[in-house]
Amino acid sequence: DGGITQSPKYLFRKEGQNVTLSCEQNLNHDAMYWYRQDPGQGLRLIYYSQIVNDFQKGDIAEGYSVSREKKESFPLTVTSAQKNPTAFYLCASSIGVLTDTQYFGPGTRLTVL
Amino acid sequence: GENVEQHPSTLSVQEGDSAVIKCTYSDSASNYFPWYKQELGKRPQLIIDIRSNVGEKKDQRIAVTLNKTAKHFSLHITETQPEDSAVYFCATKGGSYIPTFGRGTSLIVHP
């Protein structure tokens, strides 16, 4: 899991602003995922991508957007349309969607002021 | 879609005791069942997993059991130590190929 990095570790945002969270992996994995973690809620899937230039909505995609222009990178933008963006965001990757094991990044804690 | 329920939400034990966390799922097509450990402020890390063709798997002090008929699987930790204190998540993966996670169990091991 050391091959997945997220930046920044902490992020503060004012209401009404968009903000982009970075996720990079050097594991040569095809599949990448974004999860949101809130206390007592477990991990909820925001978006996932099986391959470059393709991505699919997860369970809570509203107010978020992603891109997958490169295999190594899967940035997440939290838009002003997301009503409760304060949370811990985790990126993950796996060899493929059909492959079992996911590897997680260290996470970004986003706080809206 | 898949529904995964995890119990208990909090588990407090004395050092040396055993801890058991149980998850139930709804999708009969689920065939992969991982368990993750997440320490405070850190990333989830896979600690053990089991596939549907196996009923039990052990790795030192941890074990996972699977009952496909009843659609539940459990994590067992024996001889608990303070460093076992963390949040544990179960997950399933089935026909949709996208994992579904339980809500987590906060395990507290008292010295």
PDB file of C-alpha atoms in Angstrom:
ATOM      1  CA  ASP A   1       0.000   0.000   0.000  1.00  0.00           C
ATOM      2  CA  GLY A   2       3.004   2.277   0.061  1.00  0.00           C
ATOM      3  CA  GLY A   3       2.503   2.681  -3.706  1.00  0.00           C
ATOM      4  CA  ILE A   4      -0.585   4.855  -3.284  1.00  0.00           C
ATOM      5  CA  THR A   5      -0.221   8.444  -2.202  1.00  0.00           C
ATOM      6  CA  GLN A   6      -2.813  11.081  -1.425  1.00  0.00           C
ATOM      7  CA  SER A   7      -2.315  14.765  -0.974  1.00  0.00           C
ATOM      8  CA  PRO A   8      -2.765  16.872   0.950  1.00  0.00           C
ATOM      9  CA  LYS A   9      -3.158  15.084   4.280  1.00  0.00           C
ATOM     10  CA  TYR A  10      -5.320  17.902   5.668  1.00  0.00           C
ATOM     11  CA  LEU A  11      -7.388  20.329   3.634  1.00  0.00           C
ATOM     12  CA  PHE A  12      -9.514  23.252   4.686  1.00  0.00           C
ATOM     13  CA  ARG A  13     -12.101  24.788   2.436  1.00  0.00           C
ATOM     14  CA  LYS A  14     -14.487  27.655   2.684  1.00  0.00           C
ATOM     15  CA  GLU A  15     -18.118  27.062   1.836  1.00  0.00           C
ATOM     16  CA  GLY A  16     -18.857  27.576  -1.848  1.00  0.00           C
ATOM     17  CA  GLN A  17     -15.391  26.603  -3.035  1.00  0.00           C
ATOM     18  CA  ASN A  18     -14.437  23.617  -5.141  1.00  0.00           C
ATOM     19  CA  VAL A  19     -11.419  21.616  -4.016  1.00  0.00           C
ATOM     20  CA  THR A  20      -9.456  18.794  -5.662  1.00  0.00           C
ATOM     21  CA  LEU A  21      -7.939  15.845  -3.807  1.00  0.00           C
ATOM     22  CA  SER A  22      -5.011  14.064  -5.378  1.00  0.00           C
ATOM     23  CA  CYS A  23      -4.521  10.285  -5.644  1.00  0.00           C
ATOM     24  CA  GLU A  24      -1.498   8.728  -7.357  1.00  0.00           C
ATOM     25  CA  GLN A  25      -0.400   5.090  -7.584  1.00  0.00           C
ATOM     26  CA  ASN A  26       2.704   3.467  -9.030  1.00  0.00           C
ATOM     27  CA  LEU A  27       1.432  -0.108  -8.700  1.00  0.00           C
ATOM     28  CA  ASN A  28       0.354  -0.337 -12.347  1.00  0.00           C
ATOM     29  CA  HIS A  29      -3.203  -1.011 -11.190  1.00  0.00           C
ATOM     30  CA  ASP A  30      -6.043  -0.569 -13.652  1.00  0.00           C
ATOM     31  CA  ALA A  31      -8.823   0.024 -11.105  1.00  0.00           C
ATOM     32  CA  MET A  32      -9.044   2.973  -8.738  1.00  0.00           C
ATOM     33  CA  TYR A  33     -11.675   3.988  -6.211  1.00  0.00           C
ATOM     34  CA  TRP A  34     -12.710   6.907  -4.032  1.00  0.00           C
ATOM     35  CA  TYR A  35     -14.401   6.368  -0.667  1.00  0.00           C
ATOM     36  CA  ARG A  36     -15.781   8.730   1.893  1.00  0.00           C
ATOM     37  CA  GLN A  37     -15.525   7.813   5.568  1.00  0.00           C
ATOM     38  CA  ASP A  38     -17.685   9.343   8.285  1.00  0.00           C
ATOM     39  CA  PRO A  39     -17.817   8.191  11.919  1.00  0.00           C
ATOM     40  CA  GLY A  40     -20.049   5.134  12.229  1.00  0.00           C
ATOM     41  CA  GLN A  41     -20.715   5.014   8.482  1.00  0.00           C
ATOM     42  CA  GLY A  42     -18.001   2.724   7.239  1.00  0.00           C
ATOM     43  CA  LEU A  43     -16.623   3.299   3.764  1.00  0.00           C
ATOM     44  CA  ARG A  44     -19.015   4.609   1.141  1.00  0.00           C
ATOM     45  CA  LEU A  45     -18.088   4.489  -2.528  1.00  0.00           C
ATOM     46  CA  ILE A  46     -18.081   7.801  -4.400  1.00  0.00           C
ATOM     47  CA  TYR A  47     -16.626   6.882  -7.814  1.00  0.00           C
ATOM     48  CA  TYR A  48     -14.559   4.124  -9.332  1.00  0.00           C
ATOM     49  CA  SER A  49     -12.606   3.690 -12.530  1.00  0.00           C
ATOM     50  CA  GLN A  50     -11.821   0.391 -14.224  1.00  0.00           C
ATOM     51  CA  ILE A  51      -9.563   1.824 -16.896  1.00  0.00           C
ATOM     52  CA  VAL A  52      -8.165   5.091 -18.223  1.00  0.00           C
ATOM     53  CA  ASN A  53     -10.778   7.522 -19.537  1.00  0.00           C
ATOM     54  CA  ASP A  54     -13.597   5.577 -17.916  1.00  0.00           C
ATOM     55  CA  PHE A  55     -15.283   5.980 -14.530  1.00  0.00           C
ATOM     56  CA  GLN A  56     -18.552   5.056 -12.877  1.00  0.00           C
ATOM     57  CA  LYS A  57     -20.653   6.591 -10.112  1.00  0.00           C
ATOM     58  CA  GLY A  58     -20.750   4.884  -6.773  1.00  0.00           C
ATOM     59  CA  ASP A  59     -23.375   5.122  -4.061  1.00  0.00           C
ATOM     60  CA  ILE A  60     -22.828   8.784  -3.132  1.00  0.00           C
ATOM     61  CA  ALA A  61     -21.546  10.527  -6.291  1.00  0.00           C
ATOM     62  CA  GLU A  62     -23.685  13.666  -6.005  1.00  0.00           C
ATOM     63  CA  GLY A  63     -21.559  16.775  -5.507  1.00  0.00           C
ATOM     64  CA  TYR A  64     -18.346  15.052  -6.621  1.00  0.00           C
ATOM     65  CA  SER A  65     -16.515  14.711  -9.921  1.00  0.00           C
ATOM     66  CA  VAL A  66     -13.500  12.714 -11.075  1.00  0.00           C
ATOM     67  CA  SER A  67     -11.228  12.271 -14.073  1.00  0.00           C
ATOM     68  CA  ARG A  68      -8.950   9.446 -15.189  1.00  0.00           C
ATOM     69  CA  GLU A  69      -6.654  10.856 -17.848  1.00  0.00           C
ATOM     70  CA  LYS A  70      -3.677   8.764 -16.737  1.00  0.00           C
ATOM     71  CA  LYS A  71      -3.475   5.261 -15.330  1.00  0.00           C
ATOM     72  CA  GLU A  72      -1.540   6.505 -12.288  1.00  0.00           C
ATOM     73  CA  SER A  73      -3.849   9.358 -11.315  1.00  0.00           C
ATOM     74  CA  PHE A  74      -7.473   9.595 -10.178  1.00  0.00           C
ATOM     75  CA  PRO A  75      -8.203  13.067  -8.738  1.00  0.00           C
ATOM     76  CA  LEU A  76     -11.450  13.805  -6.918  1.00  0.00           C
ATOM     77  CA  THR A  77     -13.088  17.232  -6.997  1.00  0.00           C
ATOM     78  CA  VAL A  78     -15.446  18.116  -4.192  1.00  0.00           C
ATOM     79  CA  THR A  79     -17.767  20.743  -5.595  1.00  0.00           C
ATOM     80  CA  SER A  80     -19.809  23.397  -3.858  1.00  0.00           C
ATOM     81  CA  ALA A  81     -22.861  21.250  -4.584  1.00  0.00           C
ATOM     82  CA  GLN A  82     -21.748  18.724  -1.965  1.00  0.00           C
ATOM     83  CA  LYS A  83     -23.779  19.703   1.085  1.00  0.00           C
ATOM     84  CA  ASN A  84     -21.721  18.028   3.800  1.00  0.00           C
ATOM     85  CA  PRO A  85     -18.181  17.655   2.485  1.00  0.00           C
ATOM     86  CA  THR A  86     -16.366  17.475   5.816  1.00  0.00           C
ATOM     87  CA  ALA A  87     -15.073  13.895   5.983  1.00  0.00           C
ATOM     88  CA  PHE A  88     -12.074  11.607   5.621  1.00  0.00           C
ATOM     89  CA  TYR A  89     -11.496  10.663   1.967  1.00  0.00           C
ATOM     90  CA  LEU A  90      -9.739   7.450   1.003  1.00  0.00           C
ATOM     91  CA  CYS A  91      -8.433   6.454  -2.390  1.00  0.00           C
ATOM     92  CA  ALA A  92      -7.817   2.808  -3.254  1.00  0.00           C
ATOM     93  CA  SER A  93      -6.611   0.738  -6.158  1.00  0.00           C
ATOM     94  CA  SER A  94      -6.633  -2.865  -7.288  1.00  0.00           C
ATOM     95  CA  ILE A  95      -5.092  -4.735 -10.191  1.00  0.00           C
ATOM     96  CA  GLY A  96      -8.524  -4.804 -11.783  1.00  0.00           C
ATOM     97  CA  VAL A  97     -12.153  -4.595 -10.759  1.00  0.00           C
ATOM     98  CA  LEU A  98     -12.347  -8.378 -10.953  1.00  0.00           C
ATOM     99  CA  THR A  99      -9.315  -8.678  -8.665  1.00  0.00           C
ATOM    100  CA  ASP A 100     -10.046  -9.027  -5.006  1.00  0.00           C
ATOM    101  CA  THR A 101      -7.528  -7.083  -2.952  1.00  0.00           C
ATOM    102  CA  GLN A 102      -7.748  -3.316  -2.627  1.00  0.00           C
ATOM    103  CA  TYR A 103      -4.866  -1.186  -1.430  1.00  0.00           C
ATOM    104  CA  PHE A 104      -5.656   2.088   0.289  1.00  0.00           C
ATOM    105  CA  GLY A 105      -3.923   5.433   0.330  1.00  0.00           C
ATOM    106  CA  PRO A 106      -3.273   7.323   3.590  1.00  0.00           C
ATOM    107  CA  GLY A 107      -6.350   9.520   3.205  1.00  0.00           C
ATOM    108  CA  THR A 108      -7.157  13.228   3.118  1.00  0.00           C
ATOM    109  CA  ARG A 109      -9.130  14.880   5.874  1.00  0.00           C
ATOM    110  CA  LEU A 110     -11.264  17.661   4.426  1.00  0.00           C
ATOM    111  CA  THR A 111     -12.793  20.277   6.687  1.00  0.00           C
ATOM    112  CA  VAL A 112     -15.200  22.935   5.485  1.00  0.00           C
ATOM    113  CA  LEU A 113     -14.973  26.123   7.484  1.00  0.00           C
TER     114      LEU A 113
ATOM    115  CA  GLY B   1     -27.495  -3.894  -4.173  1.00  0.00           C
ATOM    116  CA  GLU B   2     -25.544  -5.691  -1.511  1.00  0.00           C
ATOM    117  CA  ASN B   3     -26.290  -4.953   2.132  1.00  0.00           C
ATOM    118  CA  VAL B   4     -23.666  -5.731   4.767  1.00  0.00           C
ATOM    119  CA  GLU B   5     -24.449  -5.483   8.463  1.00  0.00           C
ATOM    120  CA  GLN B   6     -21.691  -5.592  11.037  1.00  0.00           C
ATOM    121  CA  HIS B   7     -22.008  -6.181  14.788  1.00  0.00           C
ATOM    122  CA  PRO B   8     -21.190  -5.041  17.341  1.00  0.00           C
ATOM    123  CA  SER B   9     -20.359  -1.407  16.634  1.00  0.00           C
ATOM    124  CA  THR B  10     -18.163  -1.281  19.739  1.00  0.00           C
ATOM    125  CA  LEU B  11     -16.404  -4.129  21.518  1.00  0.00           C
ATOM    126  CA  SER B  12     -14.451  -3.747  24.732  1.00  0.00           C
ATOM    127  CA  VAL B  13     -12.335  -6.644  26.047  1.00  0.00           C
ATOM    128  CA  GLN B  14      -9.571  -7.276  28.531  1.00  0.00           C
ATOM    129  CA  GLU B  15      -6.114  -8.082  27.281  1.00  0.00           C
ATOM    130  CA  GLY B  16      -5.842 -11.828  26.671  1.00  0.00           C
ATOM    131  CA  ASP B  17      -9.553 -12.308  25.990  1.00  0.00           C
ATOM    132  CA  SER B  18     -10.983 -13.288  22.623  1.00  0.00           C
ATOM    133  CA  ALA B  19     -12.947 -10.935  20.368  1.00  0.00           C
ATOM    134  CA  VAL B  20     -15.531 -11.895  17.765  1.00  0.00           C
ATOM    135  CA  ILE B  21     -17.026  -9.594  15.137  1.00  0.00           C
ATOM    136  CA  LYS B  22     -19.837 -10.777  12.883  1.00  0.00           C
ATOM    137  CA  CYS B  23     -21.075  -9.634   9.491  1.00  0.00           C
ATOM    138  CA  THR B  24     -24.150 -10.671   7.554  1.00  0.00           C
ATOM    139  CA  TYR B  25     -24.728 -10.044   3.868  1.00  0.00           C
ATOM    140  CA  SER B  26     -27.596 -10.271   1.419  1.00  0.00           C
ATOM    141  CA  ASP B  27     -26.139 -11.055  -2.017  1.00  0.00           C
ATOM    142  CA  SER B  28     -25.868 -14.807  -2.525  1.00  0.00           C
ATOM    143  CA  ALA B  29     -23.411 -14.143  -5.369  1.00  0.00           C
ATOM    144  CA  SER B  30     -20.842 -12.728  -2.938  1.00  0.00           C
ATOM    145  CA  ASN B  31     -17.674 -14.785  -3.139  1.00  0.00           C
ATOM    146  CA  TYR B  32     -14.928 -12.762  -1.481  1.00  0.00           C
ATOM    147  CA  PHE B  33     -14.896 -11.625   2.153  1.00  0.00           C
ATOM    148  CA  PRO B  34     -12.001  -9.459   3.380  1.00  0.00           C
ATOM    149  CA  TRP B  35     -11.408  -7.931   6.791  1.00  0.00           C
ATOM    150  CA  TYR B  36      -9.587  -4.627   7.229  1.00  0.00           C
ATOM    151  CA  LYS B  37      -8.003  -3.054  10.294  1.00  0.00           C
ATOM    152  CA  GLN B  38      -7.847   0.714  10.553  1.00  0.00           C
ATOM    153  CA  GLU B  39      -5.882   2.424  13.284  1.00  0.00           C
ATOM    154  CA  LEU B  40      -6.835   5.948  14.252  1.00  0.00           C
ATOM    155  CA  GLY B  41      -6.137   8.413  11.424  1.00  0.00           C
ATOM    156  CA  LYS B  42      -4.540   5.771   9.205  1.00  0.00           C
ATOM    157  CA  ARG B  43      -5.493   3.808   6.110  1.00  0.00           C
ATOM    158  CA  PRO B  44      -7.423   0.520   6.249  1.00  0.00           C
ATOM    159  CA  GLN B  45      -5.152  -2.484   5.855  1.00  0.00           C
ATOM    160  CA  LEU B  46      -6.164  -5.977   4.842  1.00  0.00           C
ATOM    161  CA  ILE B  47      -5.584  -8.438   7.691  1.00  0.00           C
ATOM    162  CA  ILE B  48      -7.270 -11.581   6.415  1.00  0.00           C
ATOM    163  CA  ASP B  49      -9.661 -12.649   3.685  1.00  0.00           C
ATOM    164  CA  ILE B  50     -11.621 -15.728   2.711  1.00  0.00           C
ATOM    165  CA  ARG B  51     -13.200 -16.972  -0.463  1.00  0.00           C
ATOM    166  CA  SER B  52     -16.489 -18.767  -0.820  1.00  0.00           C
ATOM    167  CA  ASN B  53     -14.961 -22.178  -1.404  1.00  0.00           C
ATOM    168  CA  VAL B  54     -13.375 -22.140   2.054  1.00  0.00           C
ATOM    169  CA  GLY B  55     -15.128 -22.334   5.422  1.00  0.00           C
ATOM    170  CA  GLU B  56     -12.345 -21.149   7.709  1.00  0.00           C
ATOM    171  CA  LYS B  57      -8.957 -19.503   7.459  1.00  0.00           C
ATOM    172  CA  LYS B  58      -6.407 -18.808  10.194  1.00  0.00           C
ATOM    173  CA  ASP B  59      -3.370 -16.573  10.439  1.00  0.00           C
ATOM    174  CA  GLN B  60      -1.709 -16.714  13.852  1.00  0.00           C
ATOM    175  CA  ARG B  61      -4.130 -15.067  16.312  1.00  0.00           C
ATOM    176  CA  ILE B  62      -6.789 -14.145  13.783  1.00  0.00           C
ATOM    177  CA  ALA B  63      -9.258 -16.337  11.968  1.00  0.00           C
ATOM    178  CA  VAL B  64     -12.256 -15.872   9.731  1.00  0.00           C
ATOM    179  CA  THR B  65     -15.170 -18.269   9.402  1.00  0.00           C
ATOM    180  CA  LEU B  66     -17.749 -18.260   6.637  1.00  0.00           C
ATOM    181  CA  ASN B  67     -21.241 -19.735   6.583  1.00  0.00           C
ATOM    182  CA  LYS B  68     -22.557 -19.273   3.057  1.00  0.00           C
ATOM    183  CA  THR B  69     -25.881 -20.906   3.790  1.00  0.00           C
ATOM    184  CA  ALA B  70     -26.651 -18.438   6.568  1.00  0.00           C
ATOM    185  CA  LYS B  71     -24.828 -15.602   4.735  1.00  0.00           C
ATOM    186  CA  HIS B  72     -22.609 -14.583   7.575  1.00  0.00           C
ATOM    187  CA  PHE B  73     -18.910 -14.496   8.306  1.00  0.00           C
ATOM    188  CA  SER B  74     -16.982 -13.674  11.437  1.00  0.00           C
ATOM    189  CA  LEU B  75     -13.584 -12.416  12.530  1.00  0.00           C
ATOM    190  CA  HIS B  76     -12.049 -14.072  15.571  1.00  0.00           C
ATOM    191  CA  ILE B  77      -9.087 -12.588  17.435  1.00  0.00           C
ATOM    192  CA  THR B  78      -7.580 -14.660  20.217  1.00  0.00           C
ATOM    193  CA  GLU B  79      -5.252 -13.546  23.017  1.00  0.00           C
ATOM    194  CA  THR B  80      -6.012  -9.895  22.312  1.00  0.00           C
ATOM    195  CA  GLN B  81      -3.319  -7.298  22.895  1.00  0.00           C
ATOM    196  CA  PRO B  82      -3.570  -3.512  23.305  1.00  0.00           C
ATOM    197  CA  GLU B  83      -2.156  -3.049  19.797  1.00  0.00           C
ATOM    198  CA  ASP B  84      -5.211  -4.864  18.440  1.00  0.00           C
ATOM    199  CA  SER B  85      -7.244  -1.789  19.382  1.00  0.00           C
ATOM    200  CA  ALA B  86      -8.572  -0.326  16.130  1.00  0.00           C
ATOM    201  CA  VAL B  87     -11.643  -0.187  13.913  1.00  0.00           C
ATOM    202  CA  TYR B  88     -12.287  -3.374  11.973  1.00  0.00           C
ATOM    203  CA  PHE B  89     -14.290  -3.451   8.746  1.00  0.00           C
ATOM    204  CA  CYS B  90     -15.736  -6.406   6.939  1.00  0.00           C
ATOM    205  CA  ALA B  91     -16.529  -6.312   3.228  1.00  0.00           C
ATOM    206  CA  THR B  92     -18.058  -8.494   0.579  1.00  0.00           C
ATOM    207  CA  LYS B  93     -17.587  -8.693  -3.146  1.00  0.00           C
ATOM    208  CA  GLY B  94     -19.949 -10.419  -5.487  1.00  0.00           C
ATOM    209  CA  GLY B  95     -21.735  -9.998  -8.743  1.00  0.00           C
ATOM    210  CA  SER B  96     -21.178  -6.248  -9.002  1.00  0.00           C
ATOM    211  CA  TYR B  97     -17.394  -6.702  -8.493  1.00  0.00           C
ATOM    212  CA  ILE B  98     -17.380  -3.608  -6.298  1.00  0.00           C
ATOM    213  CA  PRO B  99     -16.779  -4.223  -2.574  1.00  0.00           C
ATOM    214  CA  THR B 100     -19.447  -3.306  -0.043  1.00  0.00           C
ATOM    215  CA  PHE B 101     -18.233  -2.456   3.453  1.00  0.00           C
ATOM    216  CA  GLY B 102     -19.787  -2.886   6.858  1.00  0.00           C
ATOM    217  CA  ARG B 103     -19.991   0.120   9.177  1.00  0.00           C
ATOM    218  CA  GLY B 104     -17.075  -0.970  11.301  1.00  0.00           C
ATOM    219  CA  THR B 105     -16.436  -2.244  14.818  1.00  0.00           C
ATOM    220  CA  SER B 106     -14.353  -0.255  17.263  1.00  0.00           C
ATOM    221  CA  LEU B 107     -12.340  -2.788  19.277  1.00  0.00           C
ATOM    222  CA  ILE B 108     -10.855  -1.584  22.551  1.00  0.00           C
ATOM    223  CA  VAL B 109      -8.426  -3.862  24.362  1.00  0.00           C
ATOM    224  CA  HIS B 110      -7.825  -2.851  27.957  1.00  0.00           C
ATOM    225  CA  PRO B 111      -4.385  -3.675  29.422  1.00  0.00           C
TER     226      PRO B 111
END
